[in-house]
Amino acid sequence: MNNNHDATQVWVSWGKALASQLIVWHHLLIYGPLAPAADVAWPDLADFLQQDARLAVQVFLVIGGYLAARSLWPTPGSARLTLHDWPARTLARYRRLLPMLLLALLAAVLAAAFARSGMSDPDTPAAPTWPQLLAHLLMLQDIVDQPALSAGIWYVAIDLQLFGLLAALAALAHGSTRRAQTGTTPAAIAVLLLVGTKLASVAWFNLEDDGDMWAPYFFGAYGLGVLAAWGARSGQRAGTTALLASLVLLALLLEWRSRLALAGLVAVLLLWQPWGAELARSRLDALMQWLARISYAVFLLHYPVSLAVSTVVMWAAPSTPAAHVAGLVLTWLLSLAAGWLATRWLEARPAGMRGAAPA
């Protein structure tokens, strides 16, 4: 979807733009031999990026649910997907995610080989095995306990699971509506099904330490995006806000989780789109639209770029903190360039072969 200058959807693009940059810098400052230099050069900023910037993933989760609902299940009563349709819809999502993932995996394997030959760093991935590569191609690497070949790839697997879970819920809602013999409306059945799944997520799965390889762990945030999309489509923003607030408050009463508090805030922003007209007219909007468009590619390619730049810097200036800081900035700029080139290349391919941002 093209959100350019669309004041009613401006927070989709601005959210993706801002969150992607925070995640990139979070990874740059926790992986690799250049990261310690930032602790000295920017101590407060580095501490924030290392500790708190990872919460930006919640922005992608909520936006992912918001956009998936708009294309898959626009309103509670509009579920037309059947369980028979589910495999094809989920496979279509896999095919949309795969091209950029393949490019990122190739870049990661080549960059890691270059890094292993030029520097010694424990964060550098080992040479991949065939089972490891197969697990990544099937987006099952965490489930089958295969080491990650690159930062950020885990999210692609989770996005596919979340989309498949939402598609299954839509199919169940459609089937339940057809079988219902009471006066319960299709919308009420859909809301109950979605809210029930979301409550199971925040009350159980999201509290499991090893649950973050499965979609239900993240559905608390993803489901908030779905509810925001429904509320915006129906125009029932006040009632949806009350429901969102109640669900988030209940989750936080069970156990405080800053990630869910942030997810609730993002859902409200998507629902209301405050200052949308002003942001769409601002001088920053073109930049934010561009950053949002390349966010998926940057998200997947910045780690291979980091490996390559770190190797060169550690060879040329292994003990020069200023060079290490410059290397971090250069990595960021080259990651943006790589994301832009990769996005342009994939967009130029036939429609059936293009990749798609996970959110």
Coordinates of C-alpha atoms in Angstrom, one line a residue:
M1 CA 0.0 0.0 0.0
N2 CA 1.3 3.5 -0.8
N3 CA 0.8 5.8 2.1
N4 CA 2.5 8.8 0.5
H5 CA 0.8 12.0 1.7
D6 CA -2.1 10.1 3.0
A7 CA -3.0 11.9 6.3
T8 CA -5.3 9.1 7.4
Q9 CA -2.5 6.5 7.4
V10 CA 0.5 8.7 8.1
W11 CA 1.5 6.9 11.3
V12 CA 1.9 3.6 9.4
S13 CA 4.8 5.0 7.4
W14 CA 6.2 7.2 10.2
G15 CA 6.0 4.3 12.7
K16 CA 7.9 2.0 10.3
A17 CA 10.5 4.6 9.5
L18 CA 11.3 5.5 13.1
A19 CA 11.1 2.0 14.5
S20 CA 13.4 0.6 11.7
Q21 CA 16.1 3.1 12.5
L22 CA 16.0 2.4 16.2
I23 CA 16.3 -1.4 15.6
V24 CA 19.2 -0.9 13.3
W25 CA 21.1 1.2 15.8
H26 CA 20.2 -1.2 18.6
H27 CA 21.8 -4.0 16.7
L28 CA 24.9 -1.9 15.7
L29 CA 25.5 -1.1 19.4
I30 CA 25.1 -4.7 20.7
Y31 CA 26.9 -6.7 18.0
G32 CA 30.4 -6.6 16.7
P33 CA 33.8 -5.1 17.8
L34 CA 32.9 -1.5 16.9
A35 CA 30.1 -1.3 19.4
P36 CA 32.2 -0.6 22.6
A37 CA 33.4 2.7 21.1
A38 CA 29.9 4.1 21.2
D39 CA 29.8 3.6 25.0
V40 CA 32.6 6.2 25.3
A41 CA 31.5 8.5 22.5
W42 CA 27.8 8.6 23.3
P43 CA 27.3 7.0 26.8
D44 CA 23.7 8.1 27.4
L45 CA 22.5 7.6 23.9
A46 CA 24.3 4.2 23.6
D47 CA 22.7 3.0 26.8
F48 CA 19.2 3.9 25.5
L49 CA 19.8 2.2 22.1
Q50 CA 21.3 -0.9 23.8
Q51 CA 18.6 -1.3 26.5
D52 CA 15.4 0.3 25.3
A53 CA 15.5 0.7 21.5
R54 CA 14.6 -3.0 21.0
L55 CA 11.1 -2.2 22.2
A56 CA 10.7 -0.7 18.7
V57 CA 9.9 -4.2 17.5
Q58 CA 6.5 -3.7 19.1
V59 CA 5.8 -0.9 16.6
F60 CA 6.3 -3.4 13.7
L61 CA 4.1 -6.0 15.4
V62 CA 1.2 -3.6 15.9
I63 CA 1.6 -2.2 12.4
G64 CA 1.8 -5.7 11.1
G65 CA -1.5 -6.6 12.6
Y66 CA -3.1 -3.4 11.4
L67 CA -2.0 -3.9 7.8
A68 CA -2.8 -7.7 7.8
A69 CA -6.3 -6.9 9.1
R70 CA -6.9 -4.3 6.3
S71 CA -6.0 -6.9 3.6
L72 CA -7.2 -10.1 5.2
W73 CA -10.1 -9.2 7.6
P74 CA -11.1 -5.6 7.2
T75 CA -14.0 -5.6 9.6
P76 CA -15.1 -8.1 12.3
G77 CA -18.1 -9.2 10.2
S78 CA -16.3 -9.4 6.9
A79 CA -14.4 -12.7 7.4
R80 CA -14.8 -14.7 4.2
L81 CA -11.8 -16.9 4.5
T82 CA -12.4 -20.6 5.0
L83 CA -10.1 -23.2 6.4
H84 CA -9.8 -24.6 2.9
D85 CA -8.4 -21.2 1.8
W86 CA -5.9 -21.0 4.6
P87 CA -2.9 -22.9 3.1
A88 CA -3.0 -20.9 -0.1
R89 CA -3.2 -17.5 1.7
T90 CA -0.4 -18.4 4.1
L91 CA 1.8 -19.7 1.3
A92 CA 1.2 -16.5 -0.6
R93 CA 2.5 -14.6 2.4
Y94 CA 5.5 -16.8 2.6
R95 CA 6.3 -16.2 -1.1
R96 CA 6.0 -12.4 -0.6
L97 CA 8.5 -12.5 2.3
L98 CA 10.9 -14.9 0.7
P99 CA 12.8 -12.9 -2.0
M100 CA 14.2 -10.3 0.5
L101 CA 15.0 -13.0 3.0
L102 CA 16.9 -15.0 0.3
L103 CA 18.9 -11.8 -0.5
A104 CA 19.6 -11.2 3.1
L105 CA 20.7 -14.8 3.8
L106 CA 23.1 -14.7 0.8
A107 CA 24.5 -11.4 2.0
A108 CA 24.9 -12.7 5.6
V109 CA 26.7 -15.9 4.5
L110 CA 29.1 -14.0 2.3
A111 CA 29.7 -11.2 4.8
A112 CA 30.3 -13.7 7.7
A113 CA 32.8 -15.6 5.5
F114 CA 34.6 -12.3 4.9
A115 CA 34.5 -11.4 8.6
R116 CA 35.9 -14.8 9.7
S117 CA 38.8 -14.3 7.3
G118 CA 39.6 -10.8 8.5
M119 CA 38.8 -10.5 12.2
S120 CA 38.2 -12.5 15.3
D121 CA 34.8 -11.7 16.9
P122 CA 32.5 -14.0 18.9
D123 CA 29.4 -12.4 17.3
T124 CA 30.4 -13.5 13.8
P125 CA 28.3 -16.5 12.7
A126 CA 30.0 -19.7 11.9
A127 CA 29.9 -21.2 8.4
P128 CA 26.4 -22.5 7.8
T129 CA 25.4 -26.1 7.6
W130 CA 22.9 -27.4 5.1
P131 CA 20.3 -28.1 7.9
Q132 CA 20.8 -24.6 9.1
L133 CA 20.3 -23.1 5.7
L134 CA 17.2 -25.2 5.1
A135 CA 15.7 -24.2 8.5
H136 CA 16.2 -20.5 7.6
L137 CA 14.6 -21.0 4.1
L138 CA 11.6 -22.6 5.8
M139 CA 11.6 -19.9 8.5
L140 CA 11.9 -22.5 11.2
Q141 CA 15.4 -21.8 12.5
D142 CA 14.4 -21.0 16.1
I143 CA 11.8 -23.8 16.4
V144 CA 14.3 -26.4 15.3
D145 CA 17.1 -24.8 17.4
Q146 CA 19.4 -23.7 14.6
P147 CA 21.7 -20.7 15.2
A148 CA 20.7 -17.5 13.5
L149 CA 22.7 -16.5 10.4
S150 CA 21.8 -12.8 10.8
A151 CA 20.1 -10.4 13.1
G152 CA 16.4 -9.6 12.3
I153 CA 15.6 -12.8 10.4
W154 CA 13.7 -14.1 13.4
Y155 CA 11.1 -11.4 12.8
V156 CA 10.3 -12.7 9.3
A157 CA 9.5 -16.1 10.7
I158 CA 7.3 -14.6 13.4
D159 CA 5.5 -12.4 10.8
L160 CA 4.6 -15.5 8.8
Q161 CA 3.3 -17.3 11.9
L162 CA 1.2 -14.3 12.9
F163 CA -0.3 -13.8 9.5
G164 CA -1.1 -17.5 9.4
L165 CA -2.7 -17.4 12.9
L166 CA -4.8 -14.3 12.0
A167 CA -5.9 -16.1 8.8
A168 CA -6.9 -19.1 10.8
L169 CA -8.9 -17.0 13.2
A170 CA -10.7 -15.3 10.3
A171 CA -11.6 -18.7 8.9
L172 CA -12.8 -19.9 12.3
A173 CA -14.9 -16.8 12.7
H174 CA -16.5 -17.3 9.3
G175 CA -17.2 -21.0 10.1
S176 CA -18.6 -20.2 13.5
T177 CA -20.9 -17.5 12.1
R178 CA -22.3 -20.0 9.6
R179 CA -22.9 -22.6 12.2
A180 CA -24.3 -20.2 14.9
Q181 CA -28.0 -20.9 15.6
T182 CA -28.4 -17.9 18.0
G183 CA -28.8 -14.3 17.3
T184 CA -25.1 -13.6 17.8
T185 CA -23.9 -11.3 15.1
P186 CA -20.8 -12.2 12.9
A187 CA -19.0 -9.1 14.3
A188 CA -19.6 -10.1 17.9
I189 CA -18.3 -13.7 17.2
A190 CA -15.2 -12.2 15.5
V191 CA -14.4 -9.8 18.3
L192 CA -14.9 -12.5 21.0
L193 CA -12.6 -14.8 19.1
L194 CA -9.9 -12.2 18.5
V195 CA -10.0 -10.8 22.1
G196 CA -10.0 -14.3 23.5
T197 CA -6.9 -15.2 21.6
K198 CA -5.2 -11.9 22.6
L199 CA -6.0 -12.5 26.3
A200 CA -4.5 -16.0 26.0
S201 CA -1.4 -14.4 24.6
V202 CA -0.9 -11.8 27.3
A203 CA -2.0 -14.0 30.2
W204 CA -0.1 -17.1 29.3
F205 CA 2.2 -17.3 26.2
N206 CA 3.8 -13.8 26.6
L207 CA 4.8 -14.8 30.2
E208 CA 6.8 -17.8 29.0
D209 CA 10.5 -17.2 28.8
D210 CA 11.0 -19.5 25.9
G211 CA 7.8 -18.7 24.1
D212 CA 9.2 -16.0 21.7
M213 CA 9.7 -18.5 18.9
W214 CA 6.0 -18.8 18.5
A215 CA 3.3 -16.4 17.2
P216 CA 1.0 -16.6 20.3
Y217 CA 3.8 -14.9 22.3
F218 CA 3.5 -11.8 20.1
F219 CA -0.2 -11.9 19.3
G220 CA -1.0 -9.5 22.2
A221 CA 0.6 -6.7 20.3
Y222 CA -0.4 -7.9 16.8
G223 CA -4.0 -8.3 17.9
L224 CA -4.0 -4.6 19.1
G225 CA -3.2 -3.6 15.5
V226 CA -6.1 -5.7 14.2
L227 CA -8.5 -4.0 16.6
A228 CA -7.2 -0.6 15.6
A229 CA -7.8 -1.4 12.0
W230 CA -11.3 -2.5 12.7
G231 CA -12.0 0.6 14.8
A232 CA -10.6 2.9 12.1
R233 CA -12.6 1.2 9.4
S234 CA -15.9 1.3 11.3
G235 CA -15.4 4.8 12.6
Q236 CA -16.0 3.6 16.2
R237 CA -12.8 5.0 17.6
A238 CA -14.0 5.9 21.0
G239 CA -15.4 2.5 21.8
T240 CA -12.3 0.8 20.3
T241 CA -10.1 3.0 22.4
A242 CA -11.9 1.9 25.5
L243 CA -11.5 -1.7 24.5
L244 CA -7.8 -1.3 23.7
A245 CA -7.2 0.5 27.0
S246 CA -9.0 -2.2 29.0
L247 CA -7.1 -5.0 27.3
V248 CA -3.7 -3.3 27.9
L249 CA -4.5 -2.4 31.5
L250 CA -5.6 -6.0 32.2
A251 CA -2.3 -7.3 30.7
L252 CA -0.3 -4.9 32.8
L253 CA -2.1 -5.7 36.0
L254 CA -1.2 -9.4 35.4
E255 CA 2.5 -8.3 35.0
W256 CA 4.0 -5.0 34.0
R257 CA 5.5 -5.3 30.5
S258 CA 6.8 -2.1 28.9
R259 CA 6.5 -3.7 25.5
L260 CA 2.8 -4.1 25.8
A261 CA 2.3 -0.6 27.1
L262 CA 4.2 0.7 24.0
A263 CA 2.1 -1.6 21.8
G264 CA -1.1 -0.1 23.3
L265 CA 0.2 3.4 22.6
V266 CA 1.0 2.5 19.0
A267 CA -2.4 1.0 18.4
V268 CA -4.1 4.2 19.6
L269 CA -1.9 6.2 17.3
L270 CA -2.9 4.0 14.4
L271 CA -6.6 4.2 15.4
W272 CA -6.7 8.0 15.7
Q273 CA -3.9 9.1 13.4
P274 CA -3.3 12.4 15.4
W275 CA -1.7 15.3 13.6
G276 CA -1.9 13.3 10.4
A277 CA -2.5 16.2 8.1
E278 CA 0.4 18.2 9.7
L279 CA 2.8 15.3 9.4
A280 CA 1.8 14.6 5.8
R281 CA 2.5 18.2 4.9
S282 CA 5.8 18.4 6.9
R283 CA 9.2 18.6 5.2
L284 CA 10.1 15.3 6.9
D285 CA 7.3 13.4 5.3
A286 CA 9.2 12.6 2.1
L287 CA 12.1 11.2 4.2
M288 CA 9.8 9.2 6.4
Q289 CA 8.0 7.7 3.4
W290 CA 11.3 6.7 1.9
L291 CA 12.6 5.2 5.1
A292 CA 9.3 3.3 5.5
R293 CA 9.5 1.9 2.0
I294 CA 13.0 0.6 2.5
S295 CA 12.5 -0.5 6.1
Y296 CA 12.2 -4.2 5.5
A297 CA 15.3 -4.3 3.3
V298 CA 17.3 -2.2 5.8
F299 CA 16.0 -4.4 8.7
L300 CA 17.4 -7.5 7.0
L301 CA 20.6 -6.2 5.3
H302 CA 22.1 -4.0 8.0
Y303 CA 23.8 -6.9 9.8
P304 CA 25.7 -8.2 6.8
V305 CA 26.8 -4.6 6.1
S306 CA 27.9 -4.3 9.7
L307 CA 30.0 -7.5 9.4
A308 CA 31.7 -6.2 6.2
V309 CA 32.4 -2.7 7.5
S310 CA 33.6 -3.9 10.9
T311 CA 36.1 -6.3 9.3
V312 CA 37.6 -3.4 7.2
V313 CA 37.8 -1.0 10.1
M314 CA 39.3 -3.6 12.5
W315 CA 42.0 -4.4 9.8
A316 CA 42.7 -0.7 9.1
A317 CA 42.4 0.8 12.6
P318 CA 42.0 -1.9 15.3
S319 CA 42.8 0.4 18.2
T320 CA 41.3 3.7 17.1
P321 CA 38.0 4.5 18.9
A322 CA 37.3 7.4 16.5
A323 CA 37.6 5.2 13.5
H324 CA 35.2 2.7 15.2
V325 CA 32.6 5.4 15.8
A326 CA 33.0 6.5 12.1
G327 CA 32.6 2.8 11.1
L328 CA 29.3 2.6 13.0
V329 CA 28.0 5.7 11.2
L330 CA 29.3 4.4 7.8
T331 CA 27.5 1.1 8.5
W332 CA 24.2 2.9 9.1
L333 CA 24.6 5.0 5.9
L334 CA 25.6 1.9 3.8
S335 CA 22.7 0.0 5.3
L336 CA 20.3 2.6 4.0
A337 CA 21.9 2.5 0.6
A338 CA 21.7 -1.3 0.5
G339 CA 18.1 -1.2 1.6
W340 CA 17.3 1.3 -1.1
L341 CA 19.0 -0.6 -3.9
A342 CA 17.5 -4.0 -2.8
T343 CA 14.0 -2.5 -2.6
R344 CA 14.3 -0.9 -6.0
W345 CA 15.6 -4.2 -7.5
L346 CA 12.8 -6.3 -6.0
E347 CA 10.1 -3.7 -7.0
A348 CA 11.4 -3.8 -10.6
R349 CA 10.8 -7.6 -10.8
P350 CA 7.5 -9.1 -11.9
A351 CA 4.7 -8.7 -9.4
G352 CA 4.6 -12.4 -8.5
M353 CA 8.3 -12.4 -7.6
R354 CA 8.5 -9.3 -5.4
G355 CA 9.1 -9.2 -1.8
A356 CA 7.0 -7.4 0.7
A357 CA 7.7 -5.6 4.0
P358 CA 6.6 -7.7 6.9
A359 CA 4.7 -4.7 8.2

